[in-house]
PDB file of C-alpha atoms in Angstrom:
ATOM      1  CA  UNK A   6      -1.505 -36.427   8.119  1.00 40.00           C
ATOM      2  CA  UNK A   7       1.294 -33.819   8.008  1.00 41.00           C
ATOM      3  CA  UNK A   8       3.519 -36.077   5.921  1.00 42.00           C
ATOM      4  CA  UNK A   9       0.739 -36.670   3.395  1.00 42.00           C
ATOM      5  CA  UNK A  10       0.066 -32.918   3.060  1.00 43.00           C
ATOM      6  CA  UNK A  11       3.723 -32.001   2.609  1.00 38.00           C
ATOM      7  CA  UNK A  12       4.009 -33.204  -1.026  1.00 42.00           C
ATOM      8  CA  UNK A  13       0.737 -31.431  -1.858  1.00 43.00           C
ATOM      9  CA  UNK A  14       2.117 -28.215  -0.339  1.00 43.00           C
ATOM     10  CA  UNK A  15       5.317 -28.550  -2.366  1.00 43.00           C
ATOM     11  CA  UNK A  16       3.413 -29.189  -5.596  1.00 44.00           C
ATOM     12  CA  UNK A  17       1.175 -26.180  -4.849  1.00 47.00           C
ATOM     13  CA  UNK A  18       4.240 -23.990  -4.356  1.00 46.00           C
ATOM     14  CA  UNK A  19       5.831 -25.336  -7.527  1.00 47.00           C
ATOM     15  CA  UNK A  20       2.664 -24.541  -9.441  1.00 48.00           C
ATOM     16  CA  UNK A  21       2.802 -20.998  -8.064  1.00 46.00           C
ATOM     17  CA  UNK A  22       6.537 -20.471  -8.768  1.00 48.00           C
ATOM     18  CA  UNK A  23       5.856 -17.825 -11.378  1.00 50.00           C
ATOM     19  CA  UNK A  24       3.052 -16.198  -9.394  1.00 57.00           C
ATOM     20  CA  UNK A  25       3.922 -16.114  -5.716  1.00 66.00           C
ATOM     21  CA  UNK A  26       1.307 -13.494  -4.963  1.00 73.00           C
ATOM     22  CA  UNK A  27      -1.167 -14.489  -2.268  1.00 79.00           C
ATOM     23  CA  UNK A  28      -4.417 -15.869  -3.615  1.00 82.00           C
ATOM     24  CA  UNK A  29      -7.544 -13.713  -3.316  1.00 85.00           C
ATOM     25  CA  UNK A  30      -8.921 -15.796  -0.453  1.00 87.00           C
ATOM     26  CA  UNK A  31      -5.590 -15.451   1.401  1.00 86.00           C
ATOM     27  CA  UNK A  32      -5.700 -11.660   0.993  1.00 86.00           C
ATOM     28  CA  UNK A  33      -9.309 -11.592   2.175  1.00 88.00           C
ATOM     29  CA  UNK A  34      -8.384 -13.628   5.242  1.00 88.00           C
ATOM     30  CA  UNK A  35      -5.460 -11.321   6.096  1.00 87.00           C
ATOM     31  CA  UNK A  36      -7.675  -8.282   5.553  1.00 87.00           C
ATOM     32  CA  UNK A  37     -10.462  -9.591   7.780  1.00 89.00           C
ATOM     33  CA  UNK A  38      -7.963 -10.446  10.542  1.00 88.00           C
ATOM     34  CA  UNK A  39      -6.477  -6.943  10.348  1.00 86.00           C
ATOM     35  CA  UNK A  40      -9.859  -5.228  10.364  1.00 87.00           C
ATOM     36  CA  UNK A  41     -11.013  -7.313  13.335  1.00 87.00           C
ATOM     37  CA  UNK A  42      -8.257  -5.595  15.350  1.00 83.00           C
ATOM     38  CA  UNK A  43      -9.596  -2.103  14.635  1.00 82.00           C
ATOM     39  CA  UNK A  44     -11.272  -0.549  17.644  1.00 73.00           C
ATOM     40  CA  UNK A  45     -14.157   1.528  16.301  1.00 70.00           C
ATOM     41  CA  UNK A  46     -14.362   3.357  19.625  1.00 64.00           C
ATOM     42  CA  UNK A  47     -10.844   4.729  19.122  1.00 59.00           C
ATOM     43  CA  UNK A  48     -12.032   7.114  16.414  1.00 56.00           C
ATOM     44  CA  UNK A  49     -12.849   9.659  19.122  1.00 56.00           C
ATOM     45  CA  UNK A  50      -9.329   9.402  20.578  1.00 59.00           C
ATOM     46  CA  UNK A  51      -7.399  10.019  17.360  1.00 60.00           C
ATOM     47  CA  UNK A  52      -7.221  12.778  14.834  1.00 70.00           C
ATOM     48  CA  UNK A  53      -6.726  10.672  11.710  1.00 76.00           C
ATOM     49  CA  UNK A  54      -5.953  12.082   8.299  1.00 81.00           C
ATOM     50  CA  UNK A  55      -8.426  10.850   5.713  1.00 91.00           C
ATOM     51  CA  UNK A  56      -6.120  11.660   2.788  1.00 95.00           C
ATOM     52  CA  UNK A  57      -2.669  10.157   3.198  1.00 94.00           C
ATOM     53  CA  UNK A  58       0.579  10.509   1.290  1.00 93.00           C
ATOM     54  CA  UNK A  59       3.097   7.839   2.326  1.00 90.00           C
ATOM     55  CA  UNK A  60       6.327   9.792   2.607  1.00 87.00           C
ATOM     56  CA  UNK A  61       9.729   8.527   1.574  1.00 79.00           C
ATOM     57  CA  UNK A  62      11.664  11.244   3.433  1.00 77.00           C
ATOM     58  CA  UNK A  63      13.781   8.706   5.336  1.00 73.00           C
ATOM     59  CA  UNK A  64      14.306   6.306   2.438  1.00 70.00           C
ATOM     60  CA  UNK A  65      17.700   5.177   1.216  1.00 66.00           C
ATOM     61  CA  UNK A  66      18.995   6.064  -2.227  1.00 61.00           C
ATOM     62  CA  UNK A  67      17.119   4.154  -4.893  1.00 62.00           C
ATOM     63  CA  UNK A  68      13.849   4.391  -2.957  1.00 77.00           C
ATOM     64  CA  UNK A  69      13.381   8.156  -2.732  1.00 80.00           C
ATOM     65  CA  UNK A  70      10.932  10.535  -4.349  1.00 86.00           C
ATOM     66  CA  UNK A  71      13.306  13.292  -5.466  1.00 83.00           C
ATOM     67  CA  UNK A  72      10.677  16.030  -5.703  1.00 91.00           C
ATOM     68  CA  UNK A  73       8.873  14.972  -2.532  1.00 92.00           C
ATOM     69  CA  UNK A  74       8.882  18.422  -0.894  1.00 94.00           C
ATOM     70  CA  UNK A  75       7.040  19.912  -3.875  1.00 96.00           C
ATOM     71  CA  UNK A  76       4.753  16.877  -4.052  1.00 94.00           C
ATOM     72  CA  UNK A  77       3.802  17.190  -0.376  1.00 95.00           C
ATOM     73  CA  UNK A  78       3.150  20.906  -0.834  1.00 97.00           C
ATOM     74  CA  UNK A  79       0.827  20.270  -3.804  1.00 96.00           C
ATOM     75  CA  UNK A  80      -0.993  17.411  -2.058  1.00 96.00           C
ATOM     76  CA  UNK A  81      -1.412  19.380   1.181  1.00 96.00           C
ATOM     77  CA  UNK A  82      -3.436  21.950  -0.810  1.00 96.00           C
ATOM     78  CA  UNK A  83      -5.792  19.059  -1.606  1.00 96.00           C
ATOM     79  CA  UNK A  84      -6.121  18.050   2.049  1.00 95.00           C
ATOM     80  CA  UNK A  85      -3.452  15.323   2.154  1.00 96.00           C
ATOM     81  CA  UNK A  86      -1.156  14.760   5.108  1.00 94.00           C
ATOM     82  CA  UNK A  87       2.189  13.008   4.788  1.00 93.00           C
ATOM     83  CA  UNK A  88       2.701   9.953   6.936  1.00 91.00           C
ATOM     84  CA  UNK A  89       5.808   7.894   7.653  1.00 89.00           C
ATOM     85  CA  UNK A  90       4.589   4.404   8.516  1.00 86.00           C
ATOM     86  CA  UNK A  91       7.954   3.507  10.071  1.00 84.00           C
ATOM     87  CA  UNK A  92       7.057   5.906  12.896  1.00 87.00           C
ATOM     88  CA  UNK A  93       3.753   4.171  13.672  1.00 85.00           C
ATOM     89  CA  UNK A  94       3.029   1.271  15.965  1.00 85.00           C
ATOM     90  CA  UNK A  95       0.798  -1.536  14.726  1.00 82.00           C
ATOM     91  CA  UNK A  96      -2.370  -0.371  16.508  1.00 84.00           C
ATOM     92  CA  UNK A  97      -2.076   3.257  15.398  1.00 86.00           C
ATOM     93  CA  UNK A  98      -1.363   2.187  11.834  1.00 86.00           C
ATOM     94  CA  UNK A  99      -4.526   0.062  11.744  1.00 87.00           C
ATOM     95  CA  UNK A 100      -6.596   2.877  13.233  1.00 87.00           C
ATOM     96  CA  UNK A 101      -5.343   5.415  10.691  1.00 90.00           C
ATOM     97  CA  UNK A 102      -5.608   3.269   7.576  1.00 90.00           C
ATOM     98  CA  UNK A 103      -8.992   1.814   8.518  1.00 89.00           C
ATOM     99  CA  UNK A 104     -10.436   5.328   8.191  1.00 89.00           C
ATOM    100  CA  UNK A 105      -8.547   6.519   5.098  1.00 92.00           C
ATOM    101  CA  UNK A 106     -10.416   7.840   2.092  1.00 94.00           C
ATOM    102  CA  UNK A 107      -7.387   8.252  -0.178  1.00 95.00           C
ATOM    103  CA  UNK A 108      -3.844   6.840  -0.039  1.00 94.00           C
ATOM    104  CA  UNK A 109      -0.979   7.794  -2.342  1.00 94.00           C
ATOM    105  CA  UNK A 110       2.437   6.199  -2.043  1.00 89.00           C
ATOM    106  CA  UNK A 111       5.436   4.800  -3.835  1.00 85.00           C
ATOM    107  CA  UNK A 112       5.744   1.055  -4.272  1.00 76.00           C
ATOM    108  CA  UNK A 113       7.036  -0.566  -1.105  1.00 71.00           C
ATOM    109  CA  UNK A 114       6.023  -2.167   2.144  1.00 71.00           C
ATOM    110  CA  UNK A 115       4.242   0.988   3.359  1.00 72.00           C
ATOM    111  CA  UNK A 116       1.762   0.605   0.545  1.00 72.00           C
ATOM    112  CA  UNK A 117       0.657  -2.738   1.947  1.00 78.00           C
ATOM    113  CA  UNK A 118      -1.014  -0.924   4.823  1.00 81.00           C
ATOM    114  CA  UNK A 119      -3.749  -0.610   2.218  1.00 83.00           C
ATOM    115  CA  UNK A 120      -4.897  -4.067   3.277  1.00 86.00           C
ATOM    116  CA  UNK A 121      -6.705  -2.324   6.123  1.00 88.00           C
ATOM    117  CA  UNK A 122      -8.320   0.596   4.257  1.00 91.00           C
ATOM    118  CA  UNK A 123     -12.089   0.852   3.785  1.00 90.00           C
ATOM    119  CA  UNK A 124     -13.442  -0.688   0.593  1.00 89.00           C
ATOM    120  CA  UNK A 125     -14.279   2.740  -0.857  1.00 92.00           C
ATOM    121  CA  UNK A 126     -10.747   4.124  -0.336  1.00 92.00           C
ATOM    122  CA  UNK A 127      -8.956   5.332  -3.488  1.00 94.00           C
ATOM    123  CA  UNK A 128      -5.366   4.067  -3.888  1.00 93.00           C
ATOM    124  CA  UNK A 129      -2.667   5.536  -6.117  1.00 93.00           C
ATOM    125  CA  UNK A 130       0.671   3.751  -6.296  1.00 90.00           C
ATOM    126  CA  UNK A 131       3.749   5.518  -7.668  1.00 90.00           C
ATOM    127  CA  UNK A 132       6.172   3.330  -9.623  1.00 87.00           C
ATOM    128  CA  UNK A 133       9.356   3.980 -11.540  1.00 84.00           C
ATOM    129  CA  UNK A 134       9.942   2.932 -15.130  1.00 80.00           C
ATOM    130  CA  UNK A 135      12.504   0.340 -13.994  1.00 74.00           C
ATOM    131  CA  UNK A 136      11.638  -2.730 -11.929  1.00 67.00           C
ATOM    132  CA  UNK A 137       7.885  -2.258 -12.146  1.00 68.00           C
ATOM    133  CA  UNK A 138       6.215  -4.396  -9.512  1.00 72.00           C
ATOM    134  CA  UNK A 139       2.545  -5.257  -9.593  1.00 74.00           C
ATOM    135  CA  UNK A 140       2.082  -6.552  -6.037  1.00 76.00           C
ATOM    136  CA  UNK A 141       0.002  -3.530  -5.017  1.00 79.00           C
ATOM    137  CA  UNK A 142      -2.138  -3.669  -8.131  1.00 82.00           C
ATOM    138  CA  UNK A 143      -2.819  -7.384  -7.727  1.00 82.00           C
ATOM    139  CA  UNK A 144      -3.789  -6.864  -4.103  1.00 84.00           C
ATOM    140  CA  UNK A 145      -6.046  -3.923  -4.954  1.00 86.00           C
ATOM    141  CA  UNK A 146      -7.746  -5.666  -7.883  1.00 85.00           C
ATOM    142  CA  UNK A 147      -8.267  -8.892  -5.925  1.00 87.00           C
ATOM    143  CA  UNK A 148      -9.841  -6.950  -3.065  1.00 87.00           C
ATOM    144  CA  UNK A 149     -11.921  -4.710  -5.336  1.00 88.00           C
ATOM    145  CA  UNK A 150     -10.280  -1.385  -4.475  1.00 89.00           C
ATOM    146  CA  UNK A 151     -10.312   1.728  -6.644  1.00 92.00           C
ATOM    147  CA  UNK A 152      -6.646   1.627  -7.682  1.00 90.00           C
ATOM    148  CA  UNK A 153      -4.372   3.379 -10.122  1.00 90.00           C
ATOM    149  CA  UNK A 154      -0.667   3.096 -10.915  1.00 89.00           C
ATOM    150  CA  UNK A 155       1.263   6.168 -11.956  1.00 90.00           C
ATOM    151  CA  UNK A 156       4.544   5.468 -13.738  1.00 89.00           C
ATOM    152  CA  UNK A 157       7.156   8.068 -12.781  1.00 90.00           C
ATOM    153  CA  UNK A 158      10.467   9.112 -14.277  1.00 89.00           C
ATOM    154  CA  UNK A 159      13.247   6.931 -12.886  1.00 85.00           C
ATOM    155  CA  UNK A 160      16.748   8.203 -12.286  1.00 85.00           C
ATOM    156  CA  UNK A 161      19.912   6.152 -12.726  1.00 84.00           C
ATOM    157  CA  UNK A 162      19.980   5.168  -9.043  1.00 81.00           C
ATOM    158  CA  UNK A 163      16.271   4.140  -9.201  1.00 82.00           C
ATOM    159  CA  UNK A 164      14.947   7.164  -7.274  1.00 86.00           C
ATOM    160  CA  UNK A 165      11.773   8.517  -8.871  1.00 85.00           C
ATOM    161  CA  UNK A 166      10.487  11.929  -9.922  1.00 92.00           C
ATOM    162  CA  UNK A 167       6.717  12.344  -9.789  1.00 92.00           C
ATOM    163  CA  UNK A 168       4.898  14.377 -12.434  1.00 94.00           C
ATOM    164  CA  UNK A 169       3.049  16.466  -9.865  1.00 95.00           C
ATOM    165  CA  UNK A 170       0.661  18.115 -12.339  1.00 95.00           C
ATOM    166  CA  UNK A 171      -0.462  14.719 -13.659  1.00 93.00           C
ATOM    167  CA  UNK A 172      -0.932  13.352 -10.161  1.00 94.00           C
ATOM    168  CA  UNK A 173      -2.928  16.393  -9.035  1.00 95.00           C
ATOM    169  CA  UNK A 174      -5.194  16.130 -12.084  1.00 93.00           C
ATOM    170  CA  UNK A 175      -5.841  12.447 -11.336  1.00 92.00           C
ATOM    171  CA  UNK A 176      -6.602  13.209  -7.684  1.00 93.00           C
ATOM    172  CA  UNK A 177      -9.049  15.928  -8.732  1.00 90.00           C
TER     173      UNK A 177
END
């Protein structure tokens, strides 16, 4: 049986060469598996932020938000807390994101924690003008999330500068 399925798998992958995004049903399966790991009883043991900004403070050049300090200051006035997902273990990450109401972050692997947010969570993804990637948007649209992309100024080294006033007006 495995040998018979192998050519079908290859032809499926060849057909998806241009679009290697997971299919909607694959995303739904991953999401349900993640959410099944959330312990609803843990909500009493954690003080989770409901509005999250995914910080890039430890990012390498080409992945930074240049005006992040000002951005965090503006978002904190709106009730956001910055979060560095690289500092979280798997369980804590699931607990936090499963209770989020709003997540803002630059394109990258941290943004894929959104697979475990509640359906009503609002997502805003920050992207530069170069190398625009639509992975987050595809995921959000396939899963029915309230999602928006904000295109930011991109510097020569691919770091981004967020238009804070525009972002704040969208959040409000």
